[in-house]
Coordinates of C-alpha atoms in Angstrom, one line a residue:
M1 CA -16.1 -11.7 20.8
S2 CA -13.1 -13.5 21.2
R3 CA -9.2 -11.3 21.4
S4 CA -7.9 -12.2 18.9
G5 CA -10.8 -11.6 16.7
V6 CA -11.6 -8.2 18.7
R7 CA -7.6 -7.7 16.8
A8 CA -8.3 -8.2 14.4
S9 CA -11.1 -6.4 13.0
R10 CA -9.3 -2.7 15.3
H11 CA -6.6 -3.0 12.7
V12 CA -9.1 -3.6 9.6
E13 CA -10.7 -0.6 11.2
E14 CA -6.7 0.7 10.6
D15 CA -6.9 0.2 7.3
R16 CA -9.9 1.8 7.1
Q17 CA -8.7 5.3 7.5
F18 CA -8.8 7.9 5.3
P19 CA -6.6 8.7 3.8
A20 CA -4.9 5.8 3.0
Y21 CA -1.4 5.3 3.2
G22 CA 0.7 5.3 0.5
P23 CA 0.9 8.1 -1.4
I24 CA 3.6 10.6 -1.2
E25 CA 5.4 7.4 -0.9
A26 CA 4.2 6.7 -4.4
V27 CA 4.8 9.6 -5.4
L28 CA 8.9 10.0 -4.2
G29 CA 9.4 6.9 -5.5
Y30 CA 8.1 8.0 -9.0
L31 CA 10.0 10.6 -8.6
L32 CA 12.4 9.5 -8.6
F33 CA 11.8 6.4 -11.5
Y34 CA 11.9 9.6 -13.5
V35 CA 15.3 11.4 -12.7
I36 CA 17.6 7.7 -12.3
V37 CA 16.2 5.8 -15.7
G38 CA 16.7 10.2 -17.1
R39 CA 20.3 10.4 -16.0
V40 CA 20.8 6.6 -17.2
T41 CA 19.4 7.1 -20.4
P42 CA 22.2 8.4 -21.9
A43 CA 25.1 5.6 -20.7
V44 CA 21.9 2.7 -22.0
V45 CA 22.2 4.0 -25.4
T46 CA 26.1 4.4 -26.0
V47 CA 25.7 0.6 -24.0
S48 CA 23.1 -0.4 -26.9
E49 CA 24.2 0.9 -29.6
T50 CA 27.9 -0.7 -29.6
V51 CA 27.8 -3.6 -27.5
L52 CA 23.7 -5.1 -28.0
D53 CA 23.2 -3.1 -31.8
L54 CA 20.3 -2.3 -31.3
S55 CA 19.0 1.8 -32.2
P56 CA 18.7 4.2 -30.5
S57 CA 15.6 5.1 -31.1
V58 CA 13.7 2.4 -30.0
I59 CA 16.3 2.4 -26.7
R60 CA 14.3 5.3 -26.2
L61 CA 11.3 4.6 -26.7
G62 CA 11.7 1.5 -24.6
L63 CA 12.6 4.4 -21.5
A64 CA 10.0 6.3 -21.8
A65 CA 7.5 3.5 -22.5
A66 CA 8.8 1.9 -18.8
L67 CA 8.1 5.1 -17.4
W68 CA 4.4 5.6 -18.3
F69 CA 3.5 1.5 -17.5
V70 CA 5.1 2.4 -14.4
L71 CA 3.4 6.0 -13.5
A72 CA -0.1 4.1 -14.8
V73 CA 0.3 0.9 -11.5
T74 CA 1.4 3.2 -9.8
V75 CA -1.7 5.4 -10.3
I76 CA -3.9 2.4 -10.3
D77 CA -1.8 1.2 -6.5
Q78 CA -2.7 4.0 -4.8
A79 CA -6.4 5.1 -6.3
R80 CA -6.9 1.1 -4.9
R81 CA -5.6 1.9 -1.9
Q82 CA -7.3 5.2 -0.8
L83 CA -10.9 3.5 -2.6
A84 CA -10.5 1.3 0.2
A85 CA -9.7 2.9 2.9
L86 CA -13.4 4.5 2.2
G87 CA -14.8 1.1 1.9
F88 CA -15.5 0.2 -1.9
L89 CA -12.3 -2.1 -2.2
T90 CA -10.7 -4.2 -1.0
Y91 CA -7.6 -4.4 -1.0
E92 CA -4.6 -6.0 1.0
D93 CA -1.6 -5.0 2.0
L94 CA 0.6 -7.6 4.0
Q95 CA 2.6 -5.1 6.1
L96 CA 4.2 -5.7 10.0
R97 CA 2.2 -2.9 12.0
V98 CA 4.3 -4.0 15.3
W99 CA 5.1 -0.6 15.3
S100 CA 1.9 1.0 15.1
R101 CA 0.8 -1.7 18.3
V102 CA 3.1 -1.3 20.9
S103 CA 3.9 2.5 20.8
P104 CA 2.0 5.2 21.4
W105 CA 0.8 8.7 19.1
S106 CA 4.1 10.9 20.3
L107 CA 6.8 8.4 19.5
R108 CA 5.8 7.2 16.2
T109 CA 6.1 10.1 15.3
A110 CA 8.9 11.2 16.3
G111 CA 10.6 8.1 15.1
Y112 CA 9.2 8.8 12.2
L113 CA 10.2 12.2 12.6
L114 CA 14.3 10.4 13.1
A115 CA 13.6 8.5 10.1
F116 CA 13.1 11.5 7.7
V117 CA 16.0 13.2 9.0
A118 CA 18.5 10.8 9.1
G119 CA 17.4 8.4 5.8
T120 CA 17.6 11.8 4.2
A121 CA 20.4 13.2 5.0
V122 CA 22.3 9.9 3.8
A123 CA 20.7 9.6 0.7
A124 CA 21.3 13.5 -0.5
A125 CA 25.1 12.5 1.0
T126 CA 25.2 9.0 -1.4
F127 CA 22.8 10.0 -4.3
E128 CA 25.3 10.6 -6.6
A129 CA 27.7 8.3 -5.7
A130 CA 24.7 5.7 -6.2
V131 CA 24.7 7.2 -9.8
E132 CA 27.9 7.3 -10.7
A133 CA 28.2 3.3 -9.6
L134 CA 24.4 2.6 -11.6
L135 CA 26.2 4.2 -14.6
S136 CA 28.9 2.1 -13.9
L137 CA 26.5 -0.8 -13.7
I138 CA 25.6 -0.4 -16.9
P139 CA 27.9 -1.6 -19.3
V140 CA 29.2 -4.5 -16.5
V141 CA 25.6 -5.7 -16.8
A142 CA 25.0 -5.6 -20.8
T143 CA 28.9 -7.1 -21.6
I144 CA 28.6 -9.6 -18.7
D145 CA 32.3 -8.1 -17.3
A146 CA 32.4 -9.6 -13.2
G147 CA 35.6 -8.3 -13.0
A148 CA 34.6 -5.0 -13.8
F149 CA 31.6 -5.4 -11.1
D150 CA 32.5 -3.0 -7.9
V151 CA 31.1 -3.9 -5.1
L152 CA 32.0 -0.5 -2.8
A153 CA 29.6 1.1 -5.4
F154 CA 26.8 -1.2 -5.5
S155 CA 27.2 -0.7 -1.6
L156 CA 27.0 2.6 -1.6
M157 CA 23.6 3.1 -4.2
V158 CA 22.0 -0.2 -2.0
V159 CA 22.8 2.6 1.2
F160 CA 21.8 5.6 -0.6
F161 CA 18.4 3.2 -2.3
L162 CA 17.7 2.7 1.3
A163 CA 17.7 6.1 3.2
Y164 CA 15.5 6.9 0.6
S165 CA 13.1 4.6 0.6
I166 CA 13.4 4.7 4.4
A167 CA 13.2 8.8 4.0
A168 CA 10.5 8.8 1.8
H169 CA 8.6 6.4 3.7
A170 CA 9.0 8.5 7.0
L171 CA 7.4 11.3 5.5
D172 CA 4.5 9.7 4.4
R173 CA 3.9 8.4 7.7
L174 CA 3.8 12.1 9.1
V175 CA 2.2 13.5 6.5
I176 CA -1.3 11.4 6.2
D177 CA -1.5 11.0 9.5
G178 CA -0.4 14.3 9.8
I179 CA -3.5 15.4 7.8
R180 CA -5.4 12.6 9.3
V181 CA -5.0 14.2 13.3
L182 CA -6.0 17.5 11.4
T183 CA -9.6 16.7 9.2
A184 CA -10.2 14.5 12.7
G185 CA -10.7 17.4 15.3

């Protein structure tokens, strides 16, 4: 077998490890979406009543439907990932695996632990500012008032989402790798 064939088969084998990566990250992502929808619903309802002249009940129903839709898509995606890890389905997950290819397990674990701690600290420090920025963007988007756009607040919101994503990703890798180690030995 050629060298590239050996690498490809090794990555297919890594992809089929159970449990597959992603469930912790998906749960944390959905929880964040749920909290944000809960926090912005009153502002969206107010703006939709005053600017768009829509019924509050229609807006609340639409936001609730969005929550259920995202939950269903998340559950289906995670079920497909886990079934693919068991070999029942195929799941094309286009991720770069450079970090796992070149680093030993202990270095990866330390890196994920550091990323989790740093991401969590930054996300915790910027959460309220990010929610306030999101709340301030709702009227800007509804009225298309570019002059009211606050670049600094938007930047803080981006920093929060990046930090939260990094922390959730790192925690997912730490927990899934820990489960794999415990079940392997």
